[in-house]
């Protein structure tokens, strides 16, 4: 009998640590069997946890069930009444005609409603009638009384960091990356203590991912997320929950710790399996040899031993090496000649106005064996470049020349299936009945699918019944066995489990053809790409020889140098102003009409000297606070803002007194 999940609101505190989420005996039935059963765990204030597992094991289903989007078949979910919950689904839901402002502030929070109305009136500030002017002043008073200025400042900082500036743009006109940023902003600006995030890094550029990583790491908010980003898991999470064989297993620590513990478990379980099986087989053989085997009790015991021998044994991921026998490339692989493309930044439609150069006069000759990653912020034209190369989009100027022996395999972000009623096996057999590997070994299509986790009945299931991650995995398998020698991959790791990514990494590492790849996954990019195309905001494309993480380090060093230089220039400018203010011009010979210079008393002279010291200290602190407020850590932004205001006011007063005395 199925029982609905009950969402109960209460306040639970253990040892001064607030419990935000408690889950007990949660179960959900999948296509043919349970996705998960008996799931029980909790989440306390400030904890950072992740759900990992193979595609199809029910990670997103579990998260959606906890969020209340799906109904559980059994069990309870208990939330802290005062905590508040924000949920980011894997594929954000939005209204095409909504503006960005509509979407972000679509919340029941009274605080956000006040801030939204206040910001809208600020935009119209020069055109307000008497009634709206009164409302503006009223909202200003409310903001002051409810202490919302710091909250409003935090919201503005998050939006600015995510590159969301034009709040009037329609959601339906945005690119996939911008939609994900807006959806993420909506979740982050909410005044809640618990974040439920399903693949939060999908469709985000690497710069934004780095910022989000630091934000989640340092925030006081608790986080439960599904993600395949291994760097993200290592840097953010304190607990890892793995869904395996319908059960949830806790590994305390980050992802690297999780893998070490998992390997130890594998070794112990395999050793246990061997010992149990050895004992059982010995006993069974002994019973079969003896005359007592004809007895009813002995036969029952033999049957029991056989069942134990054939029991479900410890499951270990297969170490499958995927190296399909490849086609050789010719002398000419692929050439780009003076490619240019104007496109509205961050928009889906090419028909929008205000087009700017996304790709500007780019030329390049590809050669065999190159493994090139494409790096750039959302909207800089990464997917556009791939679409031009494959002919899906036409360049405004320039040409693409493809070699005679070049066979391109193109993996798009959102693969299209012409006939989803085909079974999984039929879909693969359309390309090849058998697959020949580099070592000469041949796999049947069915056997090959098993190596990619498509086992048993699922091979005879329609493609339409697969999860999003399973569909993408199936599309990738079909693409790779078609034997291309020039692979173009656009965000291939979105929605993939870590097991599939490991297989793909192995294949791409040994791939002898040419590889061009866009991916936000820094771990993946580090393993497969040794050169980067850097797509700049102005349409220029430059090169970087090295790994993705090395380029990020290079950018961070440049940022630090720029900040240091800016601070030095500010200090020099203050010194120049100070010298200009304190310098005394050469006095002309005094005449009876010359004004008498002001003479300070001993007390005033001491005050003047102290003022100069105080001003120097306050100016230095002001610079420090400016750097902190513009940095990636927003957890203490309210405190920094408050102090900055106080320092500025104090500094202004001291400057006034300094001028009086000077």
PDB file of C-alpha atoms in Angstrom, residues 41-210:
ATOM      1  CA  UNK A  41      19.130  10.927   6.598  1.00  0.00           C
ATOM      2  CA  UNK A  42      19.147  14.505   7.882  1.00  0.00           C
ATOM      3  CA  UNK A  43      20.759  17.854   7.193  1.00  0.00           C
ATOM      4  CA  UNK A  44      21.839  20.392   9.782  1.00  0.00           C
ATOM      5  CA  UNK A  45      22.478  24.113   9.530  1.00  0.00           C
ATOM      6  CA  UNK A  46      25.582  24.904   7.460  1.00  0.00           C
ATOM      7  CA  UNK A  47      26.065  21.333   6.142  1.00  0.00           C
ATOM      8  CA  UNK A  48      27.047  20.799   2.509  1.00  0.00           C
ATOM      9  CA  UNK A  49      26.031  17.439   1.047  1.00  0.00           C
ATOM     10  CA  UNK A  50      25.836  15.911  -2.440  1.00  0.00           C
ATOM     11  CA  UNK A  51      23.891  13.049  -4.030  1.00  0.00           C
ATOM     12  CA  UNK A  52      25.905  10.987  -6.536  1.00  0.00           C
ATOM     13  CA  UNK A  53      25.211   7.797  -8.457  1.00  0.00           C
ATOM     14  CA  UNK A  54      24.776   6.306 -11.909  1.00  0.00           C
ATOM     15  CA  UNK A  55      22.270   7.779 -14.379  1.00  0.00           C
ATOM     16  CA  UNK A  56      18.848   6.285 -13.769  1.00  0.00           C
ATOM     17  CA  UNK A  57      19.431   5.463 -10.078  1.00  0.00           C
ATOM     18  CA  UNK A  58      17.020   8.223  -9.015  1.00  0.00           C
ATOM     19  CA  UNK A  59      19.197  11.141  -7.837  1.00  0.00           C
ATOM     20  CA  UNK A  60      17.029  13.863  -9.390  1.00  0.00           C
ATOM     21  CA  UNK A  61      13.884  11.964  -8.450  1.00  0.00           C
ATOM     22  CA  UNK A  62      15.011  11.869  -4.814  1.00  0.00           C
ATOM     23  CA  UNK A  63      15.816  15.593  -4.822  1.00  0.00           C
ATOM     24  CA  UNK A  64      12.482  16.440  -6.482  1.00  0.00           C
ATOM     25  CA  UNK A  65      10.692  14.275  -3.916  1.00  0.00           C
ATOM     26  CA  UNK A  66      12.415  16.073  -1.037  1.00  0.00           C
ATOM     27  CA  UNK A  67      11.479  19.416  -2.617  1.00  0.00           C
ATOM     28  CA  UNK A  68       7.836  18.322  -2.827  1.00  0.00           C
ATOM     29  CA  UNK A  69       7.692  18.401  -6.636  1.00  0.00           C
ATOM     30  CA  UNK A  70       7.124  14.614  -6.742  1.00  0.00           C
ATOM     31  CA  UNK A  71       5.075  12.409  -4.442  1.00  0.00           C
ATOM     32  CA  UNK A  72       6.881   9.655  -2.550  1.00  0.00           C
ATOM     33  CA  UNK A  73       5.409   6.168  -2.350  1.00  0.00           C
ATOM     34  CA  UNK A  74       6.402   5.846   1.274  1.00  0.00           C
ATOM     35  CA  UNK A  75       8.143   7.794   4.020  1.00  0.00           C
ATOM     36  CA  UNK A  76       8.234  11.295   5.480  1.00  0.00           C
ATOM     37  CA  UNK A  77      10.098  14.556   4.852  1.00  0.00           C
ATOM     38  CA  UNK A  78      10.340  16.976   7.777  1.00  0.00           C
ATOM     39  CA  UNK A  79      11.434  20.595   7.282  1.00  0.00           C
ATOM     40  CA  UNK A  80      12.340  23.218   9.833  1.00  0.00           C
ATOM     41  CA  UNK A  81       9.513  25.737   9.852  1.00  0.00           C
ATOM     42  CA  UNK A  82      11.751  28.777  10.123  1.00  0.00           C
ATOM     43  CA  UNK A  83      14.449  27.738   7.655  1.00  0.00           C
ATOM     44  CA  UNK A  84      12.814  28.252   4.302  1.00  0.00           C
ATOM     45  CA  UNK A  85      13.758  26.195   1.230  1.00  0.00           C
ATOM     46  CA  UNK A  86      14.941  27.202  -2.234  1.00  0.00           C
ATOM     47  CA  UNK A  87      14.935  24.627  -5.034  1.00  0.00           C
ATOM     48  CA  UNK A  88      16.840  24.806  -8.340  1.00  0.00           C
ATOM     49  CA  UNK A  89      15.570  22.123 -10.761  1.00  0.00           C
ATOM     50  CA  UNK A  90      17.834  20.614 -13.403  1.00  0.00           C
ATOM     51  CA  UNK A  91      15.782  22.224 -16.161  1.00  0.00           C
ATOM     52  CA  UNK A  92      14.445  25.564 -14.874  1.00  0.00           C
ATOM     53  CA  UNK A  93      10.754  26.246 -15.480  1.00  0.00           C
ATOM     54  CA  UNK A  94       9.892  29.747 -16.681  1.00  0.00           C
ATOM     55  CA  UNK A  95       7.318  31.806 -18.567  1.00  0.00           C
ATOM     56  CA  UNK A  96       8.662  33.034 -21.910  1.00  0.00           C
ATOM     57  CA  UNK A  97       6.936  36.414 -21.611  1.00  0.00           C
ATOM     58  CA  UNK A  98       8.200  37.084 -18.082  1.00  0.00           C
ATOM     59  CA  UNK A  99      10.999  39.595 -17.710  1.00  0.00           C
ATOM     60  CA  UNK A 100      14.119  38.647 -15.780  1.00  0.00           C
ATOM     61  CA  UNK A 101      12.857  40.834 -12.928  1.00  0.00           C
ATOM     62  CA  UNK A 102       9.500  38.993 -12.960  1.00  0.00           C
ATOM     63  CA  UNK A 103      11.261  35.629 -12.702  1.00  0.00           C
ATOM     64  CA  UNK A 104      13.795  36.519 -10.031  1.00  0.00           C
ATOM     65  CA  UNK A 105      11.302  38.209  -7.752  1.00  0.00           C
ATOM     66  CA  UNK A 106       8.547  35.629  -8.256  1.00  0.00           C
ATOM     67  CA  UNK A 107       8.474  34.731  -4.575  1.00  0.00           C
ATOM     68  CA  UNK A 108       6.102  34.794  -1.632  1.00  0.00           C
ATOM     69  CA  UNK A 109       8.753  36.537   0.451  1.00  0.00           C
ATOM     70  CA  UNK A 110       7.534  39.894   1.754  1.00  0.00           C
ATOM     71  CA  UNK A 111      11.118  41.163   1.841  1.00  0.00           C
ATOM     72  CA  UNK A 112      11.638  40.471  -1.861  1.00  0.00           C
ATOM     73  CA  UNK A 113       8.281  42.058  -2.757  1.00  0.00           C
ATOM     74  CA  UNK A 114       9.306  45.267  -0.949  1.00  0.00           C
ATOM     75  CA  UNK A 115      12.751  45.328  -2.594  1.00  0.00           C
ATOM     76  CA  UNK A 116      11.283  44.696  -6.032  1.00  0.00           C
ATOM     77  CA  UNK A 117       8.767  47.553  -5.713  1.00  0.00           C
ATOM     78  CA  UNK A 118      11.476  49.856  -4.377  1.00  0.00           C
ATOM     79  CA  UNK A 119      13.835  49.036  -7.293  1.00  0.00           C
ATOM     80  CA  UNK A 120      11.075  49.560  -9.859  1.00  0.00           C
ATOM     81  CA  UNK A 121      10.331  53.012  -8.417  1.00  0.00           C
ATOM     82  CA  UNK A 122      14.062  53.820  -8.447  1.00  0.00           C
ATOM     83  CA  UNK A 123      14.098  53.221 -12.212  1.00  0.00           C
ATOM     84  CA  UNK A 124      11.279  55.749 -12.643  1.00  0.00           C
ATOM     85  CA  UNK A 125      12.701  58.199 -10.097  1.00  0.00           C
ATOM     86  CA  UNK A 126      12.751  61.196 -12.443  1.00  0.00           C
ATOM     87  CA  UNK A 127       9.183  60.621 -13.614  1.00  0.00           C
ATOM     88  CA  UNK A 128       7.324  59.921 -10.369  1.00  0.00           C
ATOM     89  CA  UNK A 129       3.995  61.571  -9.691  1.00  0.00           C
ATOM     90  CA  UNK A 130       3.012  62.679  -6.200  1.00  0.00           C
ATOM     91  CA  UNK A 131       1.442  59.348  -5.260  1.00  0.00           C
ATOM     92  CA  UNK A 132       4.448  57.334  -6.434  1.00  0.00           C
ATOM     93  CA  UNK A 133       6.820  59.795  -4.752  1.00  0.00           C
ATOM     94  CA  UNK A 134       4.980  59.236  -1.473  1.00  0.00           C
ATOM     95  CA  UNK A 135       5.149  55.474  -2.001  1.00  0.00           C
ATOM     96  CA  UNK A 136       8.881  55.718  -2.715  1.00  0.00           C
ATOM     97  CA  UNK A 137       9.455  57.572   0.556  1.00  0.00           C
ATOM     98  CA  UNK A 138       7.218  55.105   2.378  1.00  0.00           C
ATOM     99  CA  UNK A 139       9.210  52.146   0.987  1.00  0.00           C
ATOM    100  CA  UNK A 140      12.475  53.842   1.969  1.00  0.00           C
ATOM    101  CA  UNK A 141      11.184  54.060   5.554  1.00  0.00           C
ATOM    102  CA  UNK A 142      10.107  50.390   5.453  1.00  0.00           C
ATOM    103  CA  UNK A 143      13.532  49.370   4.114  1.00  0.00           C
ATOM    104  CA  UNK A 144      15.135  51.256   7.005  1.00  0.00           C
ATOM    105  CA  UNK A 145      12.819  49.829   9.694  1.00  0.00           C
ATOM    106  CA  UNK A 146      13.114  46.228   8.438  1.00  0.00           C
ATOM    107  CA  UNK A 147      16.886  46.580   7.906  1.00  0.00           C
ATOM    108  CA  UNK A 148      16.615  45.619   4.200  1.00  0.00           C
ATOM    109  CA  UNK A 149      19.373  47.849   2.829  1.00  0.00           C
ATOM    110  CA  UNK A 150      22.051  45.211   3.361  1.00  0.00           C
ATOM    111  CA  UNK A 151      19.791  42.516   1.879  1.00  0.00           C
ATOM    112  CA  UNK A 152      19.133  44.698  -1.171  1.00  0.00           C
ATOM    113  CA  UNK A 153      22.890  45.267  -1.509  1.00  0.00           C
ATOM    114  CA  UNK A 154      23.519  41.495  -1.407  1.00  0.00           C
ATOM    115  CA  UNK A 155      20.913  40.919  -4.130  1.00  0.00           C
ATOM    116  CA  UNK A 156      22.492  43.571  -6.346  1.00  0.00           C
ATOM    117  CA  UNK A 157      25.945  42.023  -5.825  1.00  0.00           C
ATOM    118  CA  UNK A 158      24.732  38.529  -6.769  1.00  0.00           C
ATOM    119  CA  UNK A 159      23.000  39.806  -9.907  1.00  0.00           C
ATOM    120  CA  UNK A 160      26.030  41.858 -10.905  1.00  0.00           C
ATOM    121  CA  UNK A 161      28.409  38.918 -10.366  1.00  0.00           C
ATOM    122  CA  UNK A 162      26.219  36.659 -12.513  1.00  0.00           C
ATOM    123  CA  UNK A 163      26.235  39.249 -15.287  1.00  0.00           C
ATOM    124  CA  UNK A 164      22.511  40.015 -14.997  1.00  0.00           C
ATOM    125  CA  UNK A 165      22.215  43.721 -15.760  1.00  0.00           C
ATOM    126  CA  UNK A 166      19.214  44.252 -18.041  1.00  0.00           C
ATOM    127  CA  UNK A 167      16.281  43.087 -15.900  1.00  0.00           C
ATOM    128  CA  UNK A 168      13.740  43.986 -18.586  1.00  0.00           C
ATOM    129  CA  UNK A 169      14.782  41.240 -21.026  1.00  0.00           C
ATOM    130  CA  UNK A 170      12.218  38.508 -21.731  1.00  0.00           C
ATOM    131  CA  UNK A 171      13.017  34.985 -20.491  1.00  0.00           C
ATOM    132  CA  UNK A 172      12.039  33.474 -23.843  1.00  0.00           C
ATOM    133  CA  UNK A 173      14.778  35.413 -25.636  1.00  0.00           C
ATOM    134  CA  UNK A 174      17.645  34.229 -23.404  1.00  0.00           C
ATOM    135  CA  UNK A 175      20.277  31.617 -24.201  1.00  0.00           C
ATOM    136  CA  UNK A 176      20.469  28.391 -22.179  1.00  0.00           C
ATOM    137  CA  UNK A 177      23.397  29.716 -20.150  1.00  0.00           C
ATOM    138  CA  UNK A 178      21.606  32.959 -19.283  1.00  0.00           C
ATOM    139  CA  UNK A 179      18.416  31.092 -18.312  1.00  0.00           C
ATOM    140  CA  UNK A 180      20.445  28.961 -15.898  1.00  0.00           C
ATOM    141  CA  UNK A 181      22.090  32.084 -14.411  1.00  0.00           C
ATOM    142  CA  UNK A 182      18.718  33.770 -13.892  1.00  0.00           C
ATOM    143  CA  UNK A 183      17.274  30.612 -12.286  1.00  0.00           C
ATOM    144  CA  UNK A 184      20.326  30.373 -10.041  1.00  0.00           C
ATOM    145  CA  UNK A 185      19.995  34.048  -9.090  1.00  0.00           C
ATOM    146  CA  UNK A 186      16.345  33.480  -8.157  1.00  0.00           C
ATOM    147  CA  UNK A 187      17.399  30.749  -5.718  1.00  0.00           C
ATOM    148  CA  UNK A 188      20.377  32.612  -4.245  1.00  0.00           C
ATOM    149  CA  UNK A 189      18.551  35.894  -3.559  1.00  0.00           C
ATOM    150  CA  UNK A 190      15.813  34.170  -1.535  1.00  0.00           C
ATOM    151  CA  UNK A 191      16.144  34.578   2.216  1.00  0.00           C
ATOM    152  CA  UNK A 192      16.270  30.848   3.019  1.00  0.00           C
ATOM    153  CA  UNK A 193      18.560  28.575   5.016  1.00  0.00           C
ATOM    154  CA  UNK A 194      18.331  25.421   2.855  1.00  0.00           C
ATOM    155  CA  UNK A 195      19.315  25.118  -0.826  1.00  0.00           C
ATOM    156  CA  UNK A 196      18.293  22.109  -2.954  1.00  0.00           C
ATOM    157  CA  UNK A 197      20.283  22.264  -6.210  1.00  0.00           C
ATOM    158  CA  UNK A 198      19.984  19.833  -9.146  1.00  0.00           C
ATOM    159  CA  UNK A 199      23.082  20.093 -11.377  1.00  0.00           C
ATOM    160  CA  UNK A 200      23.722  23.769 -10.508  1.00  0.00           C
ATOM    161  CA  UNK A 201      26.832  23.997 -12.729  1.00  0.00           C
ATOM    162  CA  UNK A 202      25.143  22.830 -15.960  1.00  0.00           C
ATOM    163  CA  UNK A 203      25.284  25.463 -18.730  1.00  0.00           C
ATOM    164  CA  UNK A 204      27.365  27.830 -16.599  1.00  0.00           C
ATOM    165  CA  UNK A 205      30.736  29.127 -17.753  1.00  0.00           C
ATOM    166  CA  UNK A 206      33.823  28.193 -15.770  1.00  0.00           C
ATOM    167  CA  UNK A 207      34.241  31.666 -14.248  1.00  0.00           C
ATOM    168  CA  UNK A 208      30.704  31.590 -12.853  1.00  0.00           C
ATOM    169  CA  UNK A 209      31.210  28.041 -11.570  1.00  0.00           C
ATOM    170  CA  UNK A 210      34.327  29.146  -9.676  1.00  0.00           C
TER     171      UNK A 210
END
